[in-house]
C-alpha positions as CSV (number, residue, x, y, z in Angstrom):
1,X,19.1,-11.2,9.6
2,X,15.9,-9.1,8.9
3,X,18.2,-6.1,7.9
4,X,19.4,-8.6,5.2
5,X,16.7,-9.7,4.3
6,X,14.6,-6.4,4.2
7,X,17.7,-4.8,2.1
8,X,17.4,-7.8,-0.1
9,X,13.7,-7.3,-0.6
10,X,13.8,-3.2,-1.4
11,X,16.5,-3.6,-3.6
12,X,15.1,-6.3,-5.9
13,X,11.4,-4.0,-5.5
14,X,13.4,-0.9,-7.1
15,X,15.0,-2.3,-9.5
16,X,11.9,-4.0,-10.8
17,X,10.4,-1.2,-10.9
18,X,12.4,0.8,-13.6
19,X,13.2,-2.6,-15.2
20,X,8.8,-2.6,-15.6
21,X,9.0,0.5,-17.3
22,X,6.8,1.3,-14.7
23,X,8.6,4.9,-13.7
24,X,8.0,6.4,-17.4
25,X,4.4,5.1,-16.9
26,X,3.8,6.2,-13.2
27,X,5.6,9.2,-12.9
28,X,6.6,10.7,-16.2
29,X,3.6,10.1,-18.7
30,X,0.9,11.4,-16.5
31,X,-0.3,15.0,-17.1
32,X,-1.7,15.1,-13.8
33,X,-1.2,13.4,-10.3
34,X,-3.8,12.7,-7.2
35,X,-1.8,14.0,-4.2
36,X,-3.3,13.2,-0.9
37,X,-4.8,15.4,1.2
38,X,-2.5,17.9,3.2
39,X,0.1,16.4,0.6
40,X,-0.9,17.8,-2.7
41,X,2.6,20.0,-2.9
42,X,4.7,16.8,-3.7
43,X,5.1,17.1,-7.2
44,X,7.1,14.6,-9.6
45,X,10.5,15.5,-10.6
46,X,10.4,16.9,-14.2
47,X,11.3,14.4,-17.0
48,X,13.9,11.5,-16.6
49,X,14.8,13.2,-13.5
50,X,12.4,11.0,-11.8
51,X,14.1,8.2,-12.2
52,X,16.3,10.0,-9.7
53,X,14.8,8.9,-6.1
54,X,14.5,5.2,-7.8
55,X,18.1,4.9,-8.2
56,X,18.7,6.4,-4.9
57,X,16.1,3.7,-3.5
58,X,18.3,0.9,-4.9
59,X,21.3,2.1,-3.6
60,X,20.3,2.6,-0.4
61,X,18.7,-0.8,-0.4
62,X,21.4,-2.5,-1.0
63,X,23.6,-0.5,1.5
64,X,20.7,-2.0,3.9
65,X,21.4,-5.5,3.1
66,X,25.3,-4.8,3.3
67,X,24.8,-2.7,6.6
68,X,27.1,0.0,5.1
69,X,26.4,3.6,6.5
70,X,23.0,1.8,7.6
71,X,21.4,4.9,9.0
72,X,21.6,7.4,6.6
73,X,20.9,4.4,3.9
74,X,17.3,3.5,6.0
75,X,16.8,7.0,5.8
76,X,17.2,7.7,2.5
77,X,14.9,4.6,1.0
78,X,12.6,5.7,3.6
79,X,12.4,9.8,2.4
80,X,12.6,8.5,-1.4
81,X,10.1,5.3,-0.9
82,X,7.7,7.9,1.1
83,X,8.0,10.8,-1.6
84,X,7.1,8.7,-4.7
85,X,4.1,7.6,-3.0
86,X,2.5,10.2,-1.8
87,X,3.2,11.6,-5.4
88,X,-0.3,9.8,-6.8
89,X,-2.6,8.3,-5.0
90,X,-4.0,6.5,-8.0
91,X,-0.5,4.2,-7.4
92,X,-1.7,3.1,-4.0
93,X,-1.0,-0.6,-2.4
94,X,-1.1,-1.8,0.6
95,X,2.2,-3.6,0.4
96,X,3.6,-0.1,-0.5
97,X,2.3,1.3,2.7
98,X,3.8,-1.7,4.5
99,X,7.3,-1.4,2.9
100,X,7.0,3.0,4.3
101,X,6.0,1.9,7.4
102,X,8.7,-0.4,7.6
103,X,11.5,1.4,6.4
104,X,10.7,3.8,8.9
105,X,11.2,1.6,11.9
106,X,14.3,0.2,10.4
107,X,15.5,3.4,10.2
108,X,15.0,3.7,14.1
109,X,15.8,-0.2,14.5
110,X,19.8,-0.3,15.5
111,X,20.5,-3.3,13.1
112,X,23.7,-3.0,11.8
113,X,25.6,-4.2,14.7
114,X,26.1,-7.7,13.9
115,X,27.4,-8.7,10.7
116,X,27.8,-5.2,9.2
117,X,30.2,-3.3,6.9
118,X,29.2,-0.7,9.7
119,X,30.6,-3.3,12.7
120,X,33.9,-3.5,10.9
121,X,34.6,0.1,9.7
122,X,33.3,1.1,13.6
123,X,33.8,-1.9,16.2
124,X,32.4,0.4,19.1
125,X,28.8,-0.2,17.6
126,X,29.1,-4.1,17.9
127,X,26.7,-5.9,20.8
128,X,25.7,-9.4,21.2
129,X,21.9,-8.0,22.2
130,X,19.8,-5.6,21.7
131,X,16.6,-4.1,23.2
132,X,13.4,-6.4,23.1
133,X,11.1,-3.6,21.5
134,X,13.7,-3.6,18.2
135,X,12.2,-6.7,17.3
136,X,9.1,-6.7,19.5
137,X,7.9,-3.2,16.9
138,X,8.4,-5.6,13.8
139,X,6.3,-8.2,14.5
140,X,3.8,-5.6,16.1
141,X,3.6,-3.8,12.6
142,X,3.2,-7.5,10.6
143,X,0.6,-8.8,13.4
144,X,-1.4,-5.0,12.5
145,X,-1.5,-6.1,8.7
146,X,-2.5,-9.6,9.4
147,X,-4.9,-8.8,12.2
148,X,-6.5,-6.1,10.7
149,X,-6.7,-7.6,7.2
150,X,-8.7,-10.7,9.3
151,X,-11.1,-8.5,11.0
152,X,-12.0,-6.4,7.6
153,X,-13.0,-9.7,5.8
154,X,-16.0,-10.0,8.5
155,X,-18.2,-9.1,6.3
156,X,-21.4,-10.2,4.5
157,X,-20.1,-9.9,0.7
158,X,-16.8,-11.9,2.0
159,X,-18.1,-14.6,3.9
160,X,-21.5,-14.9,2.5
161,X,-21.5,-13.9,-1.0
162,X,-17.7,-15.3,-1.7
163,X,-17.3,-11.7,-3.4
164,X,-15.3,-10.5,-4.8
165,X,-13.2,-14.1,-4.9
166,X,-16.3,-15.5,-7.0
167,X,-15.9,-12.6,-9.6
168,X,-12.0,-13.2,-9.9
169,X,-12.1,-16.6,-10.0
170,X,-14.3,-17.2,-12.4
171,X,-11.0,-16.0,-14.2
172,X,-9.2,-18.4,-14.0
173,X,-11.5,-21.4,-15.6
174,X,-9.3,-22.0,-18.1
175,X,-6.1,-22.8,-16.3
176,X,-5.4,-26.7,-17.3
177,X,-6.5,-29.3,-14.7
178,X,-7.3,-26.8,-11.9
179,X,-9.7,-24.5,-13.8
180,X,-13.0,-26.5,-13.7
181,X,-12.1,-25.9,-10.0
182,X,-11.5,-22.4,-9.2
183,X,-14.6,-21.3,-11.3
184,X,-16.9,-23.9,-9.0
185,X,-19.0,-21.5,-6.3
186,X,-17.8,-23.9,-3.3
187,X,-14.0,-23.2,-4.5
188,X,-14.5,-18.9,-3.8
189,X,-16.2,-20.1,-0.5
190,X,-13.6,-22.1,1.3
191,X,-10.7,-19.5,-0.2
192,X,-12.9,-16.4,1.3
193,X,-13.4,-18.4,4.9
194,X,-10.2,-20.2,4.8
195,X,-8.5,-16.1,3.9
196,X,-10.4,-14.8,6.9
197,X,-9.2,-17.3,9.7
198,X,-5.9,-17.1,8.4
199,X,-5.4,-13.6,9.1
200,X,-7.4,-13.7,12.3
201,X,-4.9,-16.3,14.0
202,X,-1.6,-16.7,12.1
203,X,0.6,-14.3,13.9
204,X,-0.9,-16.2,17.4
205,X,0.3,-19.4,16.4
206,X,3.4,-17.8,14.5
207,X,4.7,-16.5,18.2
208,X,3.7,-20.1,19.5
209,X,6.8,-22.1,19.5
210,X,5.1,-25.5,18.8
211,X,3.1,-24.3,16.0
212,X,5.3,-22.0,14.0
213,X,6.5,-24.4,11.9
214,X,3.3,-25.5,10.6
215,X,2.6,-21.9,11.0
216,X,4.8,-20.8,8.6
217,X,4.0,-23.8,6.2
218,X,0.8,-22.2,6.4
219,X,2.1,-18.7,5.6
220,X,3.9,-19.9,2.1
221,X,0.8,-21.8,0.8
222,X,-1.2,-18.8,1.5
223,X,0.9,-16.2,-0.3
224,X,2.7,-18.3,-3.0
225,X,-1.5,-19.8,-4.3
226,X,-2.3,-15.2,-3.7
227,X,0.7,-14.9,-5.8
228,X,-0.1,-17.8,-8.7
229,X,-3.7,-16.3,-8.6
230,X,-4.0,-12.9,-8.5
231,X,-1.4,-10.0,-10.0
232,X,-0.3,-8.3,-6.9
233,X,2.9,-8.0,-7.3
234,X,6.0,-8.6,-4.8
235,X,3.3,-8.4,-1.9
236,X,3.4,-12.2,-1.1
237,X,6.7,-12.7,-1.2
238,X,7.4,-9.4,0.6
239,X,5.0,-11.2,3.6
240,X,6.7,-14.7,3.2
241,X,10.5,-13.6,4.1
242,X,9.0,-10.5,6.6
243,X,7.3,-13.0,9.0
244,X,10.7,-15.0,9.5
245,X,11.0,-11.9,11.8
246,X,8.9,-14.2,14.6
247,X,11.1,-16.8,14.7
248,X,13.2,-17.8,17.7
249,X,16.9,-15.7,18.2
250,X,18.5,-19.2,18.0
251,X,17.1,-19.6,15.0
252,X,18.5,-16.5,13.5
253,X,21.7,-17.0,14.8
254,X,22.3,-20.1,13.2
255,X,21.6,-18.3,9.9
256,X,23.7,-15.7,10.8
257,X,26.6,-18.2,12.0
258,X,26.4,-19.9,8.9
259,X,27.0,-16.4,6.7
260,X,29.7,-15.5,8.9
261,X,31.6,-18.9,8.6
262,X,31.4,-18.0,4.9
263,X,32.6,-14.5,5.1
264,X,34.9,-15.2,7.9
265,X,33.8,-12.8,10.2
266,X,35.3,-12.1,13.6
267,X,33.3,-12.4,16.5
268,X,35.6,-10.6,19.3
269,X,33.6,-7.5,20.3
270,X,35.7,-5.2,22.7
271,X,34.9,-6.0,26.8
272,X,34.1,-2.7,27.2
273,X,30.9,-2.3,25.0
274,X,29.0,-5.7,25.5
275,X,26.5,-4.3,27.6
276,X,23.0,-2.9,26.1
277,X,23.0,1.1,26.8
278,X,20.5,2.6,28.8
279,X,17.2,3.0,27.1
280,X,16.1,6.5,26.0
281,X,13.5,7.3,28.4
282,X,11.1,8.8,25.7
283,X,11.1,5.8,23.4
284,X,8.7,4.2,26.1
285,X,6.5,7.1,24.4
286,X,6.8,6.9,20.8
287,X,6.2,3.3,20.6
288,X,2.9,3.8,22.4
289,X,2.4,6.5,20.0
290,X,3.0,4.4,16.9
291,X,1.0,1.8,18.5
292,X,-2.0,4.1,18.8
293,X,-1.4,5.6,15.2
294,X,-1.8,2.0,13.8
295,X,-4.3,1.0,15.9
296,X,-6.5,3.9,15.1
297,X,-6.1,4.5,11.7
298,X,-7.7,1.5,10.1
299,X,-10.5,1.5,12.0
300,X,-10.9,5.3,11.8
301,X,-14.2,4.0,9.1
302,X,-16.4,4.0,12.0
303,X,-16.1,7.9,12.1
304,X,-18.0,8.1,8.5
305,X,-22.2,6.5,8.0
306,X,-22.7,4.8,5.0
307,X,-21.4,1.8,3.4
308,X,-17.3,1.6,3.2
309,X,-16.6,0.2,-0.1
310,X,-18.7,2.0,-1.8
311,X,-17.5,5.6,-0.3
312,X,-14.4,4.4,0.7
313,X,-14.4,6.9,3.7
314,X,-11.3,5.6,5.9
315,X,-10.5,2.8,3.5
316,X,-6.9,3.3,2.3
317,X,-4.4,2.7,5.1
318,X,-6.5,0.2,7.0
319,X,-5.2,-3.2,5.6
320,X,-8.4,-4.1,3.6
321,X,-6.4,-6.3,0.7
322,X,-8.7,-7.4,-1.8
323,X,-11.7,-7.2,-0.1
324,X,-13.7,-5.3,-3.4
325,X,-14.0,-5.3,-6.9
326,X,-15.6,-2.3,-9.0
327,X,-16.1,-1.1,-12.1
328,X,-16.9,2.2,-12.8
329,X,-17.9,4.8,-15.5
330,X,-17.7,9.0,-15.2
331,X,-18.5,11.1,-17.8
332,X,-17.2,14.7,-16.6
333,X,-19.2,17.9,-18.1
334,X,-18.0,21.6,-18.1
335,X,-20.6,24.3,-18.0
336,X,-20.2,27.7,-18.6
337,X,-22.5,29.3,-16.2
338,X,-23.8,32.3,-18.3
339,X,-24.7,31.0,-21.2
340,X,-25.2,27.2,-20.0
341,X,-23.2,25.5,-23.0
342,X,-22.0,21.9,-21.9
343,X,-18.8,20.4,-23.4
344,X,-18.4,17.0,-22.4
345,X,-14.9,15.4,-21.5
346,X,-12.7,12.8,-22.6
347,X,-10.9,11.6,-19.4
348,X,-8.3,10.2,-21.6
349,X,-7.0,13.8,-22.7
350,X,-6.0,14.5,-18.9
351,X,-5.4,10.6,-17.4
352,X,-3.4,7.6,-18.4
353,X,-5.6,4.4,-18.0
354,X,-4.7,3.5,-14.9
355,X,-5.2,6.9,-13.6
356,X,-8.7,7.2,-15.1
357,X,-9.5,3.3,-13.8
358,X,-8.7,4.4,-10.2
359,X,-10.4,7.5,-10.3
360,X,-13.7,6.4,-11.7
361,X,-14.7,4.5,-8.6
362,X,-12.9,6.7,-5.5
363,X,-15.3,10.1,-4.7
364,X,-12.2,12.1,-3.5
365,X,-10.5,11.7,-6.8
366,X,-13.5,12.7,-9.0
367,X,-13.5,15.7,-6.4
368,X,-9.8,16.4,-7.6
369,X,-10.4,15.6,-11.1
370,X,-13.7,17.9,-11.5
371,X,-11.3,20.7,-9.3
372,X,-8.5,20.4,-12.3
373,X,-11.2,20.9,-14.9
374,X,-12.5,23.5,-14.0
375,X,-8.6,25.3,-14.1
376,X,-8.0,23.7,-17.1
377,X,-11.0,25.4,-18.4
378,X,-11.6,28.5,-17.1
379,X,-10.1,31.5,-19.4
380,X,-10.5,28.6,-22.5
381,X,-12.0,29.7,-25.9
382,X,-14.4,27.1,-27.9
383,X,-15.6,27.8,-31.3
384,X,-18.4,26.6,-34.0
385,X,-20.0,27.6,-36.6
386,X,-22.0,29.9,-35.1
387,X,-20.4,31.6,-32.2
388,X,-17.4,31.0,-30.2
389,X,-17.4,31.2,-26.5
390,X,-14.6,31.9,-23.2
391,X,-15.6,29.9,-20.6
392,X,-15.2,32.0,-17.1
393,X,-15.8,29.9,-13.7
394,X,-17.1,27.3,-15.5
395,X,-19.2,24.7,-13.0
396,X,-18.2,20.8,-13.8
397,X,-20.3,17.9,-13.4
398,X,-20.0,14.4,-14.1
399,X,-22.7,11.2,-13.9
400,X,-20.8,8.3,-12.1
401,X,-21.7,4.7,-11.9
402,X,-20.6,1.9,-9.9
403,X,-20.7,-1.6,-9.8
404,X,-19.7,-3.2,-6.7
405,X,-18.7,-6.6,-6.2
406,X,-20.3,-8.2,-9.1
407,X,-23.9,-6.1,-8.6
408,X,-25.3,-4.1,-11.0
409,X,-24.1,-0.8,-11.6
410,X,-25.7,2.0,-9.5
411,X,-25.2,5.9,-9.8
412,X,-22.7,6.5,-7.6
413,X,-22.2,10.5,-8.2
414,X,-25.7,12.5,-9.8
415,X,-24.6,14.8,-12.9
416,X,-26.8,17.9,-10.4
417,X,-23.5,18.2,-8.4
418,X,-21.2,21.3,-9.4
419,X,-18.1,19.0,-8.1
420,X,-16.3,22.5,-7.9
421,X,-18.4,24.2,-5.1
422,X,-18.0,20.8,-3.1
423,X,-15.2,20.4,-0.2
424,X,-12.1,18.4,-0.4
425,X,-11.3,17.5,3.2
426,X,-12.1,14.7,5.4
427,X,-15.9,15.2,6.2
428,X,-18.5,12.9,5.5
429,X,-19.4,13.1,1.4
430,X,-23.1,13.5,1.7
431,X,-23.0,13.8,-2.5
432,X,-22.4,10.2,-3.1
433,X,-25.5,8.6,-3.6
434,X,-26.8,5.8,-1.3
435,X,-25.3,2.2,-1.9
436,X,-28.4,0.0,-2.9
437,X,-28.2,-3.4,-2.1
């Protein structure tokens, strides 16, 4: 049933996604792209081409949903999904993340066993079980987001300052009949304290058999009012039909009874195969592995000083959904060194709007940006009036402010940087200037 249901879900994702216009936008617009780290190789394809992987995504999502060739389908949404994200950075969502990671498991999850094109084009694959970790890694990897996303809201501008709920509320004053109350302080209060307890304790009483009903009451409220509220896309939705993962076998199975009255599907499987097979002694070890990975990796922040959202050291990949709001402004300079002649830059020239938007307020991609500058500048020729000048090694800097959750803006980056002799890796930024409160 989750198979189906997780097929269901990519395939209507993809093809919203060229239907948005959004891969001419995304992928084929940009001049430039904000690889990650380690990743910066992965380059767009060239053109319409791109709308190559998309395509392939669909496909394979709805081969997911059908259970037809299920393992080479999970693995193809999986390499396509993966490679179009790591393409831009400037594209990252959490619910993106979540849709990799799970794509992944489902590629290592056997569930195409039942009710699969699969279990009639190759009966020997048919069971009535299955090992308990197949399920038990799902709702591991949804009780991670939750969890996580609870613990992250602990802070003061959450809890105590209603921000940046306050900010995006006010917003929504207009809406008829409700608006007068989502702009009212109290209203951004009891959302941000109300937010944080549900993700603390949802998945506890979602694998509590007396309250997962109410539980999961709970869960569509939550994520339909996030969905009417805010523009995040397929992300509530994606969390609404996920967490029917923690509900009981017999529930499933009566769903699954019911689809296969309707498609009048046998349910003889061979005497010889009804037993599980013996577990591969070495999945005991990756599923601690994984476990570490996602247990580590958000709260790998603790590693950096500072404040978080304003250097966002260790913040992507650590289930912080809309914890912050800021604005920012960069204005990028490119020096010739010998003679000291300044031309200033027009972001626009290099970076769509969303890119620029991103980038403005996220230290590592002003560190890319400033890096591409100075290649797109070095070896150019500028002329005036009076002389015209090749810039060689040109230096770039750029005067950055920030305003975080509805403060006034601060410098963030100081223009006496040359971003180009500064490291990209995963060190401490000791460049960004100190978040004032």
């Amino acid at each position: 049933m989750f198979r189906i249901i997780f097929g269901a879900m990519l395939l209507f994702s993809s093809v919203r996604f060229i239907m948005k216009g959004w891969v001419e936008t995304q992928y084929i617009e940009p001049q430039f792209f904000f690889g990650y780290l380690g990743f910066e190789w992965i380059k767009p394809l060239q053109g319409n081409l791109m709308y190559i992987p998309f395509v392939l995504m669909a496909i394979a999502a709805l081969f997911i949903m059908l259970g037809f060739f299920y393992r080479i389908s999970t693995f193809v949404f999986f390499v396509c999904f993966t490679y179009i994200e790591l393409i831009d950075k400037s594209n990252y969502l959490n619910h993106y993340y979540f849709l990799s990671l799970m794509s992944f498991l489902m590629m290592l999850v056997p569930a195409h066993r039942d009710f699969s094109i699969d279990a009639k084009l190759f009966p020997s694959i048919r069971r009535k079980e299955t090992a308990a970790w197949h399920i038990g890694i799902l709702k591991f990897q949804l009780a991670v987001v939750y969890i996580f996303a609870g613990l992250a809201k602990i802070n003061a501008d959450w809890l105590f300052e209603a921000q940046p709920l306050r900010t995006w509320l006010q917003a929504h004053h207009n809406i008829p009949y409700v608006g007068g109350i989502l702009k009212a302080e109290i209203t951004a209060y009891f959302f941000s304290w109300m937010g944080c307890l549900y993700d603390l304790f949802i998945v506890f009483f979602l694998l509590n058999k007396r309250t997962r009903p109410l539980a999961y009451l709970a869960v569509i409220f939550f994520h339909i009012v996030t969905w009417l509220l805010f523009p995040i896309g397929v992300f509530p939705w994606v969390m609404i039909f996920s967490t029917t993962i923690f509900f009981s076998a017999q529930f499933h199975q009566q769903l699954l009874n019911g689809l296969k009255r309707v498609f009048k599907w046998s349910e003889n499987i061979p005497e010889t195969i009804k037993n599980m097979p013996t577990p591969n002694p070495f999945v005991k070890y990756g599923i601690i592995l994984y476990i570490t990975f996602q247990i580590l990796v958000p709260i790998r922040f603790l590693a950096y000083p500072g404040h978080l959202f304003w250097n966002e050291e260790g913040f992507r990949f650590s289930w912080r959904v809309m914890l912050m709001h800021k604005e920012g402004h960069a204005t990028f300079y490119v020096t010739d060194k010998a003679s000291g002649r300044t031309i200033e830059v027009n972001n626009t020239d290099y970076l769509t709007i969303r890119q620029e938007d991103q980038m403005m307020t996220q230290p590592d991609m002003i560190l890319q940006f400033a890096k591409m500058l100075k290649k797109e500048y070095d070896g150019k020729t500028f002329s005036n009036k009076e002389q015209s000048i090749t810039l060689h090694d040109p230096a770039v800097h750029a005067e950055v402010f920030v305003a975080l959750n509805g403060r006034n803006s601060q410098l963030f980056i100081d223009k006496k940087h040359d971003l180009t002799a500064l490291p990209y890796n995963l060190k401490h930024r000791d460049w960004i200037e100190p978040f004032e409160k």
